PDB file of C-alpha atoms and ligand atoms in Angstrom:
ATOM      1  CA  MET A  17       7.008 208.471 130.069  1.00  0.00           C
ATOM      2  CA  ASN A  18       4.256 210.103 129.267  1.00  0.00           C
ATOM      3  CA  GLU A  19       0.709 208.468 128.977  1.00  0.00           C
ATOM      4  CA  ALA A  20       0.788 208.230 125.419  1.00  0.00           C
ATOM      5  CA  ARG A  21       3.742 206.670 125.178  1.00  0.00           C
ATOM      6  CA  MET A  22       2.966 203.817 127.354  1.00  0.00           C
ATOM      7  CA  ASN A  23       0.029 203.391 125.437  1.00  0.00           C
ATOM      8  CA  GLU A  24       1.454 203.034 122.513  1.00  0.00           C
ATOM      9  CA  ILE A  25       3.903 200.164 123.635  1.00  0.00           C
ATOM     10  CA  ARG A  26       1.485 198.590 125.484  1.00  0.00           C
ATOM     11  CA  GLU A  27      -0.777 198.061 122.822  1.00  0.00           C
ATOM     12  CA  ASN A  28       2.382 197.328 120.103  1.00  0.00           C
ATOM     13  CA  TYR A  29       3.041 195.050 122.923  1.00  0.00           C
ATOM     14  CA  LEU A  30       0.259 193.102 123.642  1.00  0.00           C
ATOM     15  CA  ARG A  31      -0.533 193.113 119.837  1.00  0.00           C
ATOM     16  CA  THR A  32       2.420 191.718 118.563  1.00  0.00           C
ATOM     17  CA  ALA A  33       2.448 188.758 121.385  1.00  0.00           C
ATOM     18  CA  GLU A  34      -0.576 187.722 120.489  1.00  0.00           C
ATOM     19  CA  LYS A  35       0.067 187.483 116.656  1.00  0.00           C
ATOM     20  CA  VAL A  36       3.269 185.246 117.936  1.00  0.00           C
ATOM     21  CA  LYS A  37       1.197 183.083 119.587  1.00  0.00           C
ATOM     22  CA  SER A  38      -1.301 182.764 116.695  1.00  0.00           C
ATOM     23  CA  ALA A  39       1.517 182.299 114.239  1.00  0.00           C
ATOM     24  CA  ALA A  40       3.096 179.450 116.447  1.00  0.00           C
ATOM     25  CA  GLU A  41      -0.297 178.133 116.815  1.00  0.00           C
ATOM     26  CA  LYS A  42      -0.304 177.457 113.289  1.00  0.00           C
ATOM     27  CA  ARG A  43       2.444 175.891 112.400  1.00  0.00           C
ATOM     28  CA  SER A  44       3.076 171.850 112.739  1.00  0.00           C
ATOM     29  CA  SER A  45       3.290 170.078 116.451  1.00  0.00           C
ATOM     30  CA  GLY A  46       6.453 169.412 117.808  1.00  0.00           C
ATOM     31  CA  GLN A  47       7.964 172.426 116.899  1.00  0.00           C
ATOM     32  CA  GLY A  48       7.655 174.051 120.149  1.00  0.00           C
ATOM     33  CA  GLU A  49       6.965 177.762 121.895  1.00  0.00           C
ATOM     34  CA  VAL A  50       8.494 180.707 119.677  1.00  0.00           C
ATOM     35  CA  THR A  51      10.488 182.862 122.817  1.00  0.00           C
ATOM     36  CA  LEU A  52       9.299 186.856 121.942  1.00  0.00           C
ATOM     37  CA  LEU A  53      12.607 188.830 121.962  1.00  0.00           C
ATOM     38  CA  ALA A  54      11.881 192.459 121.788  1.00  0.00           C
ATOM     39  CA  ALA A  55      14.828 194.493 120.739  1.00  0.00           C
ATOM     40  CA  THR A  56      16.237 197.416 122.424  1.00  0.00           C
ATOM     41  CA  LYS A  57      18.424 199.476 121.043  1.00  0.00           C
ATOM     42  CA  THR A  58      18.005 203.666 121.382  1.00  0.00           C
ATOM     43  CA  VAL A  59      14.984 202.264 123.691  1.00  0.00           C
ATOM     44  CA  PRO A  60      15.076 203.821 126.893  1.00  0.00           C
ATOM     45  CA  ALA A  61      15.883 201.961 129.819  1.00  0.00           C
ATOM     46  CA  GLU A  62      12.922 203.567 131.525  1.00  0.00           C
ATOM     47  CA  GLU A  63      10.565 201.897 128.708  1.00  0.00           C
ATOM     48  CA  ILE A  64      12.173 198.947 128.255  1.00  0.00           C
ATOM     49  CA  LEU A  65      11.463 198.074 131.888  1.00  0.00           C
ATOM     50  CA  TYR A  66       7.627 199.278 131.198  1.00  0.00           C
ATOM     51  CA  ALA A  67       7.449 196.509 129.190  1.00  0.00           C
ATOM     52  CA  ARG A  68       8.331 193.773 131.910  1.00  0.00           C
ATOM     53  CA  GLU A  69       5.095 194.758 133.662  1.00  0.00           C
ATOM     54  CA  LEU A  70       3.089 193.667 129.653  1.00  0.00           C
ATOM     55  CA  GLY A  71       5.449 190.888 130.116  1.00  0.00           C
ATOM     56  CA  LEU A  72       8.043 191.242 128.271  1.00  0.00           C
ATOM     57  CA  SER A  73      11.077 188.948 129.520  1.00  0.00           C
ATOM     58  CA  VAL A  74      13.875 188.238 126.768  1.00  0.00           C
ATOM     59  CA  ILE A  75      15.899 191.896 125.144  1.00  0.00           C
ATOM     60  CA  GLY A  76      18.387 191.996 122.825  1.00  0.00           C
ATOM     61  CA  GLU A  77      20.835 194.271 122.862  1.00  0.00           C
ATOM     62  CA  ASN A  78      23.087 194.716 119.998  1.00  0.00           C
ATOM     63  CA  ARG A  79      25.584 197.116 121.195  1.00  0.00           C
ATOM     64  CA  ALA A  80      28.509 195.957 123.848  1.00  0.00           C
ATOM     65  CA  GLU A  81      28.857 200.182 125.263  1.00  0.00           C
ATOM     66  CA  GLU A  82      24.719 200.611 125.033  1.00  0.00           C
ATOM     67  CA  LEU A  83      24.086 197.347 126.885  1.00  0.00           C
ATOM     68  CA  ASN A  84      26.846 198.365 129.417  1.00  0.00           C
ATOM     69  CA  LEU A  85      24.847 201.691 129.599  1.00  0.00           C
ATOM     70  CA  LYS A  86      21.727 199.710 130.421  1.00  0.00           C
ATOM     71  CA  TYR A  87      23.008 197.291 132.217  1.00  0.00           C
ATOM     72  CA  ASP A  88      22.513 197.764 136.274  1.00  0.00           C
ATOM     73  CA  GLU A  89      19.058 199.115 135.441  1.00  0.00           C
ATOM     74  CA  LEU A  90      18.304 195.847 133.274  1.00  0.00           C
ATOM     75  CA  LYS A  91      19.719 192.905 135.660  1.00  0.00           C
ATOM     76  CA  GLY A  92      17.496 190.949 136.940  1.00  0.00           C
ATOM     77  CA  SER A  93      14.376 191.809 135.366  1.00  0.00           C
ATOM     78  CA  PHE A  94      15.011 190.227 132.059  1.00  0.00           C
ATOM     79  CA  ASP A  95      17.234 187.640 130.115  1.00  0.00           C
ATOM     80  CA  ILE A  96      19.474 189.846 127.715  1.00  0.00           C
ATOM     81  CA  HIS A  97      20.788 189.098 124.632  1.00  0.00           C
ATOM     82  CA  LEU A  98      23.525 190.210 122.548  1.00  0.00           C
ATOM     83  CA  ILE A  99      22.181 190.079 119.076  1.00  0.00           C
ATOM     84  CA  GLY A 100      24.243 192.842 117.137  1.00  0.00           C
ATOM     85  CA  SER A 101      27.521 191.833 115.329  1.00  0.00           C
ATOM     86  CA  LEU A 102      30.247 191.858 118.536  1.00  0.00           C
ATOM     87  CA  GLN A 103      33.556 193.200 118.121  1.00  0.00           C
ATOM     88  CA  THR A 104      36.893 190.807 119.957  1.00  0.00           C
ATOM     89  CA  ARG A 105      37.835 193.606 121.743  1.00  0.00           C
ATOM     90  CA  LYS A 106      34.077 194.686 122.989  1.00  0.00           C
ATOM     91  CA  VAL A 107      33.806 190.724 124.229  1.00  0.00           C
ATOM     92  CA  ARG A 108      35.250 191.000 127.657  1.00  0.00           C
ATOM     93  CA  SER A 109      32.747 193.600 128.746  1.00  0.00           C
ATOM     94  CA  VAL A 110      30.092 191.383 127.784  1.00  0.00           C
ATOM     95  CA  ILE A 111      30.597 187.825 129.198  1.00  0.00           C
ATOM     96  CA  GLY A 112      28.689 186.891 132.060  1.00  0.00           C
ATOM     97  CA  LYS A 113      26.605 189.834 131.617  1.00  0.00           C
ATOM     98  CA  VAL A 114      24.144 188.158 128.299  1.00  0.00           C
ATOM     99  CA  SER A 115      22.889 184.689 128.453  1.00  0.00           C
ATOM    100  CA  LEU A 116      22.979 184.551 124.588  1.00  0.00           C
ATOM    101  CA  ILE A 117      24.909 185.847 121.798  1.00  0.00           C
ATOM    102  CA  HIS A 118      23.739 185.560 118.693  1.00  0.00           C
ATOM    103  CA  SER A 119      26.145 187.112 116.273  1.00  0.00           C
ATOM    104  CA  LEU A 120      29.089 184.252 116.359  1.00  0.00           C
ATOM    105  CA  ASP A 121      30.451 184.414 112.484  1.00  0.00           C
ATOM    106  CA  ARG A 122      34.142 184.434 112.970  1.00  0.00           C
ATOM    107  CA  ILE A 123      36.565 181.941 114.677  1.00  0.00           C
ATOM    108  CA  SER A 124      38.699 184.717 116.178  1.00  0.00           C
ATOM    109  CA  LEU A 125      35.101 185.731 117.865  1.00  0.00           C
ATOM    110  CA  ALA A 126      35.154 182.272 119.242  1.00  0.00           C
ATOM    111  CA  ARG A 127      38.212 181.884 120.153  1.00  0.00           C
ATOM    112  CA  GLU A 128      37.679 185.133 122.401  1.00  0.00           C
ATOM    113  CA  ILE A 129      34.410 184.242 124.253  1.00  0.00           C
ATOM    114  CA  ASP A 130      36.487 180.625 124.801  1.00  0.00           C
ATOM    115  CA  LEU A 131      38.828 182.947 126.498  1.00  0.00           C
ATOM    116  CA  ARG A 132      36.963 185.217 128.479  1.00  0.00           C
ATOM    117  CA  SER A 133      34.281 182.461 129.548  1.00  0.00           C
ATOM    118  CA  LYS A 134      37.327 180.396 130.733  1.00  0.00           C
ATOM    119  CA  ALA A 135      38.358 183.404 132.548  1.00  0.00           C
ATOM    120  CA  GLU A 136      35.575 183.824 134.593  1.00  0.00           C
ATOM    121  CA  GLY A 137      34.272 179.569 135.208  1.00  0.00           C
ATOM    122  CA  ILE A 138      31.159 179.806 132.852  1.00  0.00           C
ATOM    123  CA  ILE A 139      29.964 178.490 129.788  1.00  0.00           C
ATOM    124  CA  SER A 140      29.227 180.741 127.287  1.00  0.00           C
ATOM    125  CA  ASP A 141      25.908 180.195 124.658  1.00  0.00           C
ATOM    126  CA  VAL A 142      26.072 181.083 121.295  1.00  0.00           C
ATOM    127  CA  LEU A 143      24.494 181.397 118.030  1.00  0.00           C
ATOM    128  CA  VAL A 144      25.788 181.241 114.700  1.00  0.00           C
ATOM    129  CA  GLU A 145      25.248 183.620 112.120  1.00  0.00           C
ATOM    130  CA  ILE A 146      24.257 182.740 108.568  1.00  0.00           C
ATOM    131  CA  ASN A 147      24.673 185.045 105.872  1.00  0.00           C
ATOM    132  CA  SER A 148      21.223 183.591 104.184  1.00  0.00           C
ATOM    133  CA  GLY A 149      20.339 186.041 101.819  1.00  0.00           C
ATOM    134  CA  ARG A 150      24.819 185.587 100.703  1.00  0.00           C
ATOM    135  CA  GLU A 151      25.052 189.826 101.084  1.00  0.00           C
ATOM    136  CA  GLU A 152      29.138 190.697 101.062  1.00  0.00           C
ATOM    137  CA  ASN A 153      28.429 193.677 103.055  1.00  0.00           C
ATOM    138  CA  LYS A 154      27.113 191.643 105.960  1.00  0.00           C
ATOM    139  CA  GLY A 155      28.245 189.367 108.349  1.00  0.00           C
ATOM    140  CA  GLY A 156      27.566 186.000 109.149  1.00  0.00           C
ATOM    141  CA  ILE A 157      28.937 182.465 107.163  1.00  0.00           C
ATOM    142  CA  MET A 158      28.027 181.511 104.213  1.00  0.00           C
ATOM    143  CA  PRO A 159      25.179 178.630 104.127  1.00  0.00           C
ATOM    144  CA  GLU A 160      27.265 176.193 102.134  1.00  0.00           C
ATOM    145  CA  ASP A 161      29.717 176.603 104.970  1.00  0.00           C
ATOM    146  CA  ALA A 162      27.681 175.955 108.168  1.00  0.00           C
ATOM    147  CA  ASP A 163      28.660 172.487 108.790  1.00  0.00           C
ATOM    148  CA  ALA A 164      32.506 173.219 108.915  1.00  0.00           C
ATOM    149  CA  PHE A 165      32.466 175.796 110.747  1.00  0.00           C
ATOM    150  CA  LEU A 166      29.945 174.510 113.412  1.00  0.00           C
ATOM    151  CA  ASP A 167      33.005 172.208 113.240  1.00  0.00           C
ATOM    152  CA  SER A 168      35.804 173.917 114.706  1.00  0.00           C
ATOM    153  CA  VAL A 169      33.686 176.123 116.595  1.00  0.00           C
ATOM    154  CA  GLY A 170      32.896 172.589 118.885  1.00  0.00           C
ATOM    155  CA  GLU A 171      36.402 172.530 119.834  1.00  0.00           C
ATOM    156  CA  PHE A 172      36.241 175.355 122.094  1.00  0.00           C
ATOM    157  CA  GLU A 173      35.568 174.281 125.760  1.00  0.00           C
ATOM    158  CA  ASN A 174      33.865 176.833 127.311  1.00  0.00           C
ATOM    159  CA  LEU A 175      31.466 177.529 124.579  1.00  0.00           C
ATOM    160  CA  ARG A 176      28.302 176.365 123.816  1.00  0.00           C
ATOM    161  CA  CYS A 177      26.317 176.548 120.415  1.00  0.00           C
ATOM    162  CA  ARG A 178      23.097 176.287 120.497  1.00  0.00           C
ATOM    163  CA  GLY A 179      21.469 176.553 117.302  1.00  0.00           C
ATOM    164  CA  ILE A 180      21.855 179.770 114.432  1.00  0.00           C
ATOM    165  CA  MET A 181      20.620 183.400 114.132  1.00  0.00           C
ATOM    166  CA  THR A 182      19.911 184.541 110.421  1.00  0.00           C
ATOM    167  CA  MET A 183      19.280 187.970 109.468  1.00  0.00           C
ATOM    168  CA  ALA A 184      17.365 187.907 106.285  1.00  0.00           C
ATOM    169  CA  PRO A 185      17.589 190.867 103.476  1.00  0.00           C
ATOM    170  CA  ILE A 186      15.616 192.925 103.219  1.00  0.00           C
ATOM    171  CA  CYS A 187      12.232 192.315 101.120  1.00  0.00           C
ATOM    172  CA  GLU A 188       9.742 194.429  99.628  1.00  0.00           C
ATOM    173  CA  LYS A 189       7.477 191.425 100.001  1.00  0.00           C
ATOM    174  CA  LYS A 190       6.721 189.656 103.370  1.00  0.00           C
ATOM    175  CA  SER A 191       6.726 186.153 101.522  1.00  0.00           C
ATOM    176  CA  GLU A 192       9.702 187.085  99.722  1.00  0.00           C
ATOM    177  CA  TYR A 193      11.124 186.066 102.799  1.00  0.00           C
ATOM    178  CA  ARG A 194       9.998 182.597 103.311  1.00  0.00           C
ATOM    179  CA  LYS A 195      12.831 181.330 100.987  1.00  0.00           C
ATOM    180  CA  TYR A 196      15.510 182.685 103.279  1.00  0.00           C
ATOM    181  CA  PHE A 197      14.106 180.995 106.517  1.00  0.00           C
ATOM    182  CA  GLN A 198      13.246 177.842 104.783  1.00  0.00           C
ATOM    183  CA  GLU A 199      17.144 177.781 104.036  1.00  0.00           C
ATOM    184  CA  THR A 200      17.869 178.724 107.420  1.00  0.00           C
ATOM    185  CA  TYR A 201      15.419 176.210 108.730  1.00  0.00           C
ATOM    186  CA  ARG A 202      16.870 172.741 106.841  1.00  0.00           C
ATOM    187  CA  ILE A 203      20.514 174.816 108.236  1.00  0.00           C
ATOM    188  CA  PHE A 204      19.627 174.234 111.705  1.00  0.00           C
ATOM    189  CA  ILE A 205      17.669 170.877 111.512  1.00  0.00           C
ATOM    190  CA  ASP A 206      20.645 169.248 109.400  1.00  0.00           C
ATOM    191  CA  ILE A 207      22.939 170.917 112.145  1.00  0.00           C
ATOM    192  CA  TYR A 208      20.550 170.127 115.067  1.00  0.00           C
ATOM    193  CA  GLN A 209      20.550 166.124 113.780  1.00  0.00           C
ATOM    194  CA  ARG A 210      24.003 165.595 113.160  1.00  0.00           C
ATOM    195  CA  LYS A 211      26.115 167.714 115.816  1.00  0.00           C
ATOM    196  CA  MET A 212      23.752 169.305 118.560  1.00  0.00           C
ATOM    197  CA  HIS A 213      22.868 165.961 119.978  1.00  0.00           C
ATOM    198  CA  ASN A 214      23.454 167.059 123.607  1.00  0.00           C
ATOM    199  CA  ILE A 215      21.350 170.744 123.220  1.00  0.00           C
ATOM    200  CA  ILE A 216      17.739 170.707 124.785  1.00  0.00           C
ATOM    201  CA  GLU A 217      16.380 173.323 123.962  1.00  0.00           C
ATOM    202  CA  PRO A 218      17.884 174.513 120.126  1.00  0.00           C
ATOM    203  CA  VAL A 219      17.426 178.096 118.924  1.00  0.00           C
ATOM    204  CA  LEU A 220      17.097 179.185 116.046  1.00  0.00           C
ATOM    205  CA  SER A 221      16.994 182.775 115.531  1.00  0.00           C
ATOM    206  CA  MET A 222      14.854 184.455 112.778  1.00  0.00           C
ATOM    207  CA  GLY A 223      12.625 187.029 112.093  1.00  0.00           C
ATOM    208  CA  MET A 224      12.057 190.932 112.937  1.00  0.00           C
ATOM    209  CA  SER A 225       8.941 193.272 112.338  1.00  0.00           C
ATOM    210  CA  ASP A 226       8.501 193.286 109.195  1.00  0.00           C
ATOM    211  CA  SER A 227       8.924 189.512 109.202  1.00  0.00           C
ATOM    212  CA  TYR A 228       8.930 187.725 112.014  1.00  0.00           C
ATOM    213  CA  GLU A 229       5.461 186.064 111.081  1.00  0.00           C
ATOM    214  CA  GLU A 230       6.542 183.731 108.189  1.00  0.00           C
ATOM    215  CA  ALA A 231       9.767 183.335 109.969  1.00  0.00           C
ATOM    216  CA  ILE A 232       7.552 181.410 112.953  1.00  0.00           C
ATOM    217  CA  LEU A 233       5.699 179.564 110.149  1.00  0.00           C
ATOM    218  CA  GLU A 234       9.306 178.609 108.495  1.00  0.00           C
ATOM    219  CA  GLY A 235      10.304 176.805 112.720  1.00  0.00           C
ATOM    220  CA  ALA A 236      11.860 180.116 114.086  1.00  0.00           C
ATOM    221  CA  THR A 237      12.309 179.431 117.875  1.00  0.00           C
ATOM    222  CA  LEU A 238      13.013 182.552 118.569  1.00  0.00           C
ATOM    223  CA  VAL A 239      11.949 186.533 116.981  1.00  0.00           C
ATOM    224  CA  ARG A 240      13.803 190.002 117.030  1.00  0.00           C
ATOM    225  CA  VAL A 241      11.254 191.936 116.831  1.00  0.00           C
ATOM    226  CA  GLY A 242      12.135 196.224 117.680  1.00  0.00           C
ATOM    227  CA  SER A 243      10.420 198.720 116.246  1.00  0.00           C
ATOM    228  CA  GLY A 244       7.143 196.729 115.976  1.00  0.00           C
ATOM    229  CA  ILE A 245       7.395 197.012 119.810  1.00  0.00           C
ATOM    230  CA  PHE A 246       8.378 200.288 120.383  1.00  0.00           C
ATOM    231  CA  GLY A 247       7.841 201.890 117.439  1.00  0.00           C
ATOM    232  CA  ARG A 248      10.564 203.815 114.609  1.00  0.00           C
ATOM    233  CA  ARG A 249      13.912 204.714 116.298  1.00  0.00           C
ATOM    234  CA  LYS A 250      14.473 207.978 115.918  1.00  0.00           C
TER     235      LYS A 250
HETATM  236  C1  PLP B 316      16.929 195.561 115.327  1.00  0.00           C
HETATM  237  C2  PLP B 316      17.292 194.297 115.056  1.00  0.00           C
HETATM  238  C3  PLP B 316      15.765 193.550 115.034  1.00  0.00           C
HETATM  239  C4  PLP B 316      14.753 193.897 115.344  1.00  0.00           C
HETATM  240  O1  PLP B 316      14.505 195.078 114.031  1.00  0.00           O
HETATM  241  P1  PLP B 316      13.227 195.665 113.523  1.00  0.00           P
HETATM  242  O2  PLP B 316      12.976 195.712 112.003  1.00  0.00           O
HETATM  243  O3  PLP B 316      12.800 196.632 114.628  1.00  0.00           O
HETATM  244  O4  PLP B 316      12.431 194.984 114.161  1.00  0.00           O
HETATM  245  C5  PLP B 316      16.510 192.567 115.051  1.00  0.00           C
HETATM  246  N1  PLP B 316      17.800 191.412 114.813  1.00  0.00           N
HETATM  247  C6  PLP B 316      18.758 192.678 115.020  1.00  0.00           C
HETATM  248  C7  PLP B 316      19.926 192.049 115.552  1.00  0.00           C
HETATM  249  C8  PLP B 316      18.706 194.216 114.958  1.00  0.00           C
HETATM  250  O5  PLP B 316      19.430 195.020 115.144  1.00  0.00           O
END
């Protein structure tokens, strides 16, 4: 990694962390702190480890294969999440390595995570992914089905639902994101009040490079920023 690249990552990271902090300070008290997760797909381990020196501590990988390729270099240095859609047959290769799976969107996947977690003697934390834009070609539970889905997920002993995640549709104007985040926040609060009494730090994962400030103002507890920190992906 050359110096120009280090400077780019440093400036991007520090600027992003500052913006996250000031957006969090703008909202009403009681909404808690915001975790900045760096989405690290396609980013070499060396660059991710450099961001660790700047203060980054939580990262999210998209694919099980890429996670496993980088895992030995990253483990111990980061709290690692899985943020991309997860194929059932890949579950086994990520259980015990990631502290949170953001993309639970079907019961067959819940069953497999539960089974593999049981085999390892652990409880796996998950978020239910909500399709806030009701986009047909996208994963995630439709907002109106969230309640029933949460009930079914509650049946699995080795799964713990910590909250919800959404990938909003791509919007041209930043302000257009708000309605998706608002609806997701309402679902989050509703589910939290009725079904997650035992969860100490509930997670609402929403907002990416072009929308994280809007997401924070609408109640996100965790934002996932990739290109905003590491630059455009090749
Ligand atoms: C890539 C990715 C992000 C980050 O996207 P950017 O636009 O690069 O910030 C966030 N969440 C998920 C699930 C992703 O796959």
